[in-house]
mmCIF file of C-alpha atoms in Angstrom:
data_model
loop_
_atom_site.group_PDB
_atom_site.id
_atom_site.type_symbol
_atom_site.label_atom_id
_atom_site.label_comp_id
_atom_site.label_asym_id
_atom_site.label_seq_id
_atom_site.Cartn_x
_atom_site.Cartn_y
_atom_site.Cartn_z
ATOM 1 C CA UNK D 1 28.821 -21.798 10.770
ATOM 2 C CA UNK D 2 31.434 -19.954 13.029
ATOM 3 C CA UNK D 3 31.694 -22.909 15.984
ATOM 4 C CA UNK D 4 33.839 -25.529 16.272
ATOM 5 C CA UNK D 5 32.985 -28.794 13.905
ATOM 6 C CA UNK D 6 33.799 -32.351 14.316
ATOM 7 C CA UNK D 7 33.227 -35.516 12.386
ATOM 8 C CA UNK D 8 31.682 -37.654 12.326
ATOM 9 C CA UNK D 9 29.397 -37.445 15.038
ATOM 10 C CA UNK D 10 29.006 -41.120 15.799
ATOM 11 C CA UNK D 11 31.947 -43.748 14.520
ATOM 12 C CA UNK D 12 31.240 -47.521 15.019
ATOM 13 C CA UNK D 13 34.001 -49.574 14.457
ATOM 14 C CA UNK D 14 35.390 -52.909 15.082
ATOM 15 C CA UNK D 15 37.739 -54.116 17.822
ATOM 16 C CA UNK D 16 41.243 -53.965 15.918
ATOM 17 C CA UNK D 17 40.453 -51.192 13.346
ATOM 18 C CA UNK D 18 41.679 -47.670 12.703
ATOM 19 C CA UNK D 19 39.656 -44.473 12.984
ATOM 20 C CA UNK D 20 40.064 -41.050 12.151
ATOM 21 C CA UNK D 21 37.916 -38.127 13.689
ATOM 22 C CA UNK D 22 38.499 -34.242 12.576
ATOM 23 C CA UNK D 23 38.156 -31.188 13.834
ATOM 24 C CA UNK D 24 37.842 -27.534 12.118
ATOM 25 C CA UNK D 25 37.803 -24.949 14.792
ATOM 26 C CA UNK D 26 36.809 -21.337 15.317
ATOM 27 C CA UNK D 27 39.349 -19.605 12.332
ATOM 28 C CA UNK D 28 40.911 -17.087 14.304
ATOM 29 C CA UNK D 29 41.644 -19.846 16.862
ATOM 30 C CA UNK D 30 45.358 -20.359 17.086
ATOM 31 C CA UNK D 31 45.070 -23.770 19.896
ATOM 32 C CA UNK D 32 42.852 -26.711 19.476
ATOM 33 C CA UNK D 33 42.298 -29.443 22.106
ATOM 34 C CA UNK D 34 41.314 -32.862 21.908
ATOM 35 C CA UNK D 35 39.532 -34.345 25.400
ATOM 36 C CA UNK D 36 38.257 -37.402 25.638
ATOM 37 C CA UNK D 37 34.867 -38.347 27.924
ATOM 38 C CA UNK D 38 33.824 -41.167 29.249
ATOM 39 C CA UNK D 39 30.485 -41.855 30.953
ATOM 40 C CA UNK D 40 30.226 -39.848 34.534
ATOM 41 C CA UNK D 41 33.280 -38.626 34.188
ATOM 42 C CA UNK D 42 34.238 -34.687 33.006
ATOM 43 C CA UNK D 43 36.315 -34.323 29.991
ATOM 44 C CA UNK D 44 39.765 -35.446 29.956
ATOM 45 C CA UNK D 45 43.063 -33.498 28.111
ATOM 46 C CA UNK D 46 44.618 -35.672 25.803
ATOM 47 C CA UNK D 47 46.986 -33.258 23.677
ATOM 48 C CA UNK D 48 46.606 -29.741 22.129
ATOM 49 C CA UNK D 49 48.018 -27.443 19.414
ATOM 50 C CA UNK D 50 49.231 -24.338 18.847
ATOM 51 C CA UNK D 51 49.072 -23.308 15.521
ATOM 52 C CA UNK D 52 50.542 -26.468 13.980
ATOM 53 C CA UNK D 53 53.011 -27.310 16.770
ATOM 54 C CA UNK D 54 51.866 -30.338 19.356
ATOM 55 C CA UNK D 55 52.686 -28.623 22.656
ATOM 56 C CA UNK D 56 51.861 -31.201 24.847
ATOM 57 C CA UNK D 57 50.584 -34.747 25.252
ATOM 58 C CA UNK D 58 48.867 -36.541 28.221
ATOM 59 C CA UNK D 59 49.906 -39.647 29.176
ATOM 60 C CA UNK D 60 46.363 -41.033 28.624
ATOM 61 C CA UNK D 61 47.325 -40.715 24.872
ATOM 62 C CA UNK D 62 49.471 -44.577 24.294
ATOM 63 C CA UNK D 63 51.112 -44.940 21.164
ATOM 64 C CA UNK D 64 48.412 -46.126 19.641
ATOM 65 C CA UNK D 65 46.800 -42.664 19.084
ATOM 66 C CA UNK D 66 47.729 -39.859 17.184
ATOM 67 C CA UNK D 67 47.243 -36.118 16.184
ATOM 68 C CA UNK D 68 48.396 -33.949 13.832
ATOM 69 C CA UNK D 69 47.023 -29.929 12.651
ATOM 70 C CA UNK D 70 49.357 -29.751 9.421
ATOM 71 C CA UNK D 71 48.751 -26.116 8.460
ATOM 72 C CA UNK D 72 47.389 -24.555 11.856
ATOM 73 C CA UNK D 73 43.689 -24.870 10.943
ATOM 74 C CA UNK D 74 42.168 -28.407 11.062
ATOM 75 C CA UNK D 75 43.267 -31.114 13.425
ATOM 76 C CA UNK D 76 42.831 -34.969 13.077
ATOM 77 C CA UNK D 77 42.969 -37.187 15.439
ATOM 78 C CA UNK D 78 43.902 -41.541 14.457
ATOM 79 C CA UNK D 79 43.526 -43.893 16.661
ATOM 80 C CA UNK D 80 45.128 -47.273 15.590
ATOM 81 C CA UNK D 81 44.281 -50.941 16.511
ATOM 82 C CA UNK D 82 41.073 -49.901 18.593
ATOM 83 C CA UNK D 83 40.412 -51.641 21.863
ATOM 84 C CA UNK D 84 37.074 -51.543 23.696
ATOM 85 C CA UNK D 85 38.569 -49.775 25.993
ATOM 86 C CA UNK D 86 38.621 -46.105 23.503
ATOM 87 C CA UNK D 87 34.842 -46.142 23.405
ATOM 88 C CA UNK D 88 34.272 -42.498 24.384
ATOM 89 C CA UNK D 89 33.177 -39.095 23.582
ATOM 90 C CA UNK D 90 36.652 -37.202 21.977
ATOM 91 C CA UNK D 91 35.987 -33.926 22.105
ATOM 92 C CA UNK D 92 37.176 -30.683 20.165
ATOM 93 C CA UNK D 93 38.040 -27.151 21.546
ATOM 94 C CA UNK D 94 39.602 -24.349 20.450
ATOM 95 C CA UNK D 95 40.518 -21.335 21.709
ATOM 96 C CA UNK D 96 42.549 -17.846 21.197
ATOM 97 C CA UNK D 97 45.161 -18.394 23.521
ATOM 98 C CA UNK D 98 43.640 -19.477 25.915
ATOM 99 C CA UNK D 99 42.477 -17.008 27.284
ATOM 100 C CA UNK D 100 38.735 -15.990 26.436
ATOM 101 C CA UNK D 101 37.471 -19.279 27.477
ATOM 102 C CA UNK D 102 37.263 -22.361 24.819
ATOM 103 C CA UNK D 103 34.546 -23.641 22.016
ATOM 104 C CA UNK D 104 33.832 -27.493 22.699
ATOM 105 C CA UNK D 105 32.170 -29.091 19.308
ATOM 106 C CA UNK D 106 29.634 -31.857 19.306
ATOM 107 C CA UNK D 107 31.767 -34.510 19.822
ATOM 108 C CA UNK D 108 32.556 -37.809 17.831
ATOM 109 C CA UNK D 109 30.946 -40.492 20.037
ATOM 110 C CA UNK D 110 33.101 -43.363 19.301
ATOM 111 C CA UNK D 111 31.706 -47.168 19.888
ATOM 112 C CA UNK D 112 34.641 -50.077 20.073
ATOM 113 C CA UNK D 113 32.468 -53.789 19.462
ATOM 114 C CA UNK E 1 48.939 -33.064 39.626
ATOM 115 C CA UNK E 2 46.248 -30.589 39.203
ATOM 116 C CA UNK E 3 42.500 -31.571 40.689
ATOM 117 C CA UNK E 4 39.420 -30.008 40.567
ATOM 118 C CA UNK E 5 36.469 -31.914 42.823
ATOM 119 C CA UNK E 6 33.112 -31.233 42.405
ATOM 120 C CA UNK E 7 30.289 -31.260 44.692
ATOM 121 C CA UNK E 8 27.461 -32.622 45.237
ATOM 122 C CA UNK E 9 27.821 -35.324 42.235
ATOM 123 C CA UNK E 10 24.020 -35.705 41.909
ATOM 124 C CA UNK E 11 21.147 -32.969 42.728
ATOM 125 C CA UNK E 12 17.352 -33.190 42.156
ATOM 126 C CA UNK E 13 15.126 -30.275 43.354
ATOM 127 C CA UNK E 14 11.830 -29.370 42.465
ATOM 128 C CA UNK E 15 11.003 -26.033 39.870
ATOM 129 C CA UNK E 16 11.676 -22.938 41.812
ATOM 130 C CA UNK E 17 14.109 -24.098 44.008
ATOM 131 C CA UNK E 18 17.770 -22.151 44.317
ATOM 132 C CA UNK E 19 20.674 -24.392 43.855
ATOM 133 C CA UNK E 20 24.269 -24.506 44.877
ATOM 134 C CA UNK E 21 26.920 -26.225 42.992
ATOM 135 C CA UNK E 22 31.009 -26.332 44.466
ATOM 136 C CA UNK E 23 33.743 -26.730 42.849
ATOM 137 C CA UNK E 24 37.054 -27.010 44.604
ATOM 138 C CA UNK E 25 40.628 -26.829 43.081
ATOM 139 C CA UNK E 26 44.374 -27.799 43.480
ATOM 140 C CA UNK E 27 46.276 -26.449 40.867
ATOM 141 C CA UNK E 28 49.861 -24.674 40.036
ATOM 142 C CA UNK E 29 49.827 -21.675 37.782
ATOM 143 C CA UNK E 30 46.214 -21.005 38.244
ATOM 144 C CA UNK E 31 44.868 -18.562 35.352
ATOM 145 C CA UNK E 32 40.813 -18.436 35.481
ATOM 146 C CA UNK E 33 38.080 -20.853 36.606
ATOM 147 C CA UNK E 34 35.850 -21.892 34.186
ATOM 148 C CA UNK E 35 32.052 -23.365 34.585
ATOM 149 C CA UNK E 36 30.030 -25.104 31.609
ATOM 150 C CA UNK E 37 26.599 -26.610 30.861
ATOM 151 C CA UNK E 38 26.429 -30.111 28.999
ATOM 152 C CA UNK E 39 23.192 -31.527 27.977
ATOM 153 C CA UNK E 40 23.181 -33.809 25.960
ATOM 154 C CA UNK E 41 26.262 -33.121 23.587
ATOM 155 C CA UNK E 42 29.194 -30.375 23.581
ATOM 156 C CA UNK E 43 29.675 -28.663 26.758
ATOM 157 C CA UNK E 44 28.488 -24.837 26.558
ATOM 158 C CA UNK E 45 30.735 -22.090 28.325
ATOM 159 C CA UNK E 46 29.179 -20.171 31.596
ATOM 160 C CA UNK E 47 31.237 -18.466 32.972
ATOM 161 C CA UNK E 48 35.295 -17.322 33.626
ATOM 162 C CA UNK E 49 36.693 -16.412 36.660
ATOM 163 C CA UNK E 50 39.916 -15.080 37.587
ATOM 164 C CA UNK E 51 39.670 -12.703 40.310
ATOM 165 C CA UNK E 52 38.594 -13.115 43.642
ATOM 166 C CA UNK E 53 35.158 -11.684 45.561
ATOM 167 C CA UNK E 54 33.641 -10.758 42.032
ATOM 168 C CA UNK E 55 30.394 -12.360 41.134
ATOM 169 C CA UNK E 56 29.527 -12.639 37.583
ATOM 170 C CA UNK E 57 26.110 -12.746 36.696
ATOM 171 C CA UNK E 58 23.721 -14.224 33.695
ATOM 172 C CA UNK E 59 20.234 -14.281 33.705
ATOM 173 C CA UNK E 60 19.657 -16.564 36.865
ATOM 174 C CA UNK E 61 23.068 -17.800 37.000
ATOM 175 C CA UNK E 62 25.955 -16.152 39.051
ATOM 176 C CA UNK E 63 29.372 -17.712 40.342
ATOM 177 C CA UNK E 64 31.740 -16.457 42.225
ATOM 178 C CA UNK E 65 35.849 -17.190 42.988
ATOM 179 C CA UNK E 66 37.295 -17.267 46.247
ATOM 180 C CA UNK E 67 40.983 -17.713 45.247
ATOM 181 C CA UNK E 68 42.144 -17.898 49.079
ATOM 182 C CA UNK E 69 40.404 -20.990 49.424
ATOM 183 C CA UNK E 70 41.101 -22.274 46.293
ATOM 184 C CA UNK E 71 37.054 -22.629 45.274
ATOM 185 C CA UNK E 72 34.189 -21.410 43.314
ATOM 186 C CA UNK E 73 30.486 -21.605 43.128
ATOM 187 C CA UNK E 74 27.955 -21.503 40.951
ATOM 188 C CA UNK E 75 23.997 -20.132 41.993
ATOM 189 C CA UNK E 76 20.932 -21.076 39.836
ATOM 190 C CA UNK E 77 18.116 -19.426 41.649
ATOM 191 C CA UNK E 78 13.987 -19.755 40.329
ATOM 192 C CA UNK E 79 15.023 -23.061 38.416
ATOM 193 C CA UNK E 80 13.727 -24.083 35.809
ATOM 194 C CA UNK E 81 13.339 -28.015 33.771
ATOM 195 C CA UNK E 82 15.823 -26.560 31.226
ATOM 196 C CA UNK E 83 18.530 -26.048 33.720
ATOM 197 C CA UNK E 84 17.913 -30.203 33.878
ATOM 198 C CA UNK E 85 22.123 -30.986 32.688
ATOM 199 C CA UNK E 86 25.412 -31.797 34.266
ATOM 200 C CA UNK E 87 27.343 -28.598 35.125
ATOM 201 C CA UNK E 88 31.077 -28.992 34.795
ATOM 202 C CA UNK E 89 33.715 -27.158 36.581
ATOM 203 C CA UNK E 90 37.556 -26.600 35.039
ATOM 204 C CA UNK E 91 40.745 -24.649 35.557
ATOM 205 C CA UNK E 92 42.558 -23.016 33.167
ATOM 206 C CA UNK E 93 46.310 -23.626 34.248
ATOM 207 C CA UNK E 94 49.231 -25.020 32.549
ATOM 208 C CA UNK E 95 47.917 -23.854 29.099
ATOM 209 C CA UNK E 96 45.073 -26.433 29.505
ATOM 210 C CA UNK E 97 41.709 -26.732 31.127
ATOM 211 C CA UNK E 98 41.162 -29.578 34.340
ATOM 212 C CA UNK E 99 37.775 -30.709 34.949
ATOM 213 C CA UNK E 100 36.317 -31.768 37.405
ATOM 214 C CA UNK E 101 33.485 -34.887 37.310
ATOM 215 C CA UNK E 102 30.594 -32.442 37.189
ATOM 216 C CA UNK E 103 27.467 -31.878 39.189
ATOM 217 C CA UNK E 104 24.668 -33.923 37.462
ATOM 218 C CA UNK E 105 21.289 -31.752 37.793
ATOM 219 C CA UNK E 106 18.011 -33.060 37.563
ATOM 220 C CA UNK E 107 14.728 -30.236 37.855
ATOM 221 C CA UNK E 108 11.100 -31.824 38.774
ATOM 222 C CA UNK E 109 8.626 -30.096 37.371
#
């Protein structure tokens, strides 16, 4: 499978606990993004990579969450002490610079009870 | 801040029908305008735009940039049920892609 991959595709999780979603995007990729969407609204930026080096982060993303891509290939994404409030879609993307457009995965649909 | 607005939010036509969707923008460092399809999961690229006056085409889809007026559009003509989604509208600036809320699309057969 060449596309981008994320998982798991569906988290459920309690109000309070910790969660970890992954991506592994295209392999010649060199920047991954991590959007978050919420219902009716269009995706949302919440940090990238390039290569292994966080460029930037969105003020949408509190303290509470977290991302790391430790050798430039596979990114993770933590977000700690869930509130109700996180239940979203957090999507993937990567891209080769940025400039031949970007990959979106599937998405980890993430449920907060 | 960059901001991309889309327009109309909701759209139902019957099959056959040609459709317009808008997108406008206000962004610094503009690079390319960018349209994608979401159904029900990932959304799936379009289109890229980054020069004025040139439509680009696909199948019964075309869009076009007007980079004067800071806005693009996207053309479904002959529509079918399968175009049925919510078409999403982003610039590429500042080394990250803005959406906009997207156009939801709904095709009666």
């Amino acid at each position: 499978d060449t596309g981008v991959s994320q998982d798991p595709r569906h988290k459920i999780t309690k109000r309070g606990q910790n969660v970890t979603f992954r991506c592994d995007p295209i392999s010649e990729h060199n920047r991954l993004y991590w959007y978050r969407q919420t219902l009716g609204q269009g995706p949302e930026f919440l940090t990238y990579f390039q290569n292994e080096a966080q460029l930037e982060k969105s003020r949408l993303l509190s303290d509470r969450f977290s991302a790391e891509r430790p050798k430039g290939s596979f990114s993770t994404l933590e977000i700690q002490r869930t509130e109700q409030g996180d239940s979203a879609m957090y999507l993937c993307a990567s891209s080769l610079d940025g400039r031949y457009g970007y990959t979106f995965g599937s998405g980890t649909r993430l449920t907060v009870v | 801040e960059d901001k991309v607005v889309q327009s109309p939010l909701s759209l139902v036509v019957h099959e056959g029908d040609t459709v317009t969707l808008n997108c406008s923008y206000e962004v610094t460092n503009f690079r390319s305008l960018l349209w994608y399809k979401q159904e029900k999961k990932a959304p799936t690229f379009l289109f890229m735009l980054t020069s004025s006056g040139i439509e680009k085409k696909s199948g019964r889809l075309s869009s076009i940039l007007d980079k004067k007026e800071l806005f693009s559009i996207l053309n479904i003509t002959a529509t079918q049920t399968g175009d049925s989604a919510i078409y999403l509208c982003a610039e590429f600036g500042n080394e990250k892609l803005t959406f906009g809320t997207g156009t939801r699309l709904t095709i009666i057969p």
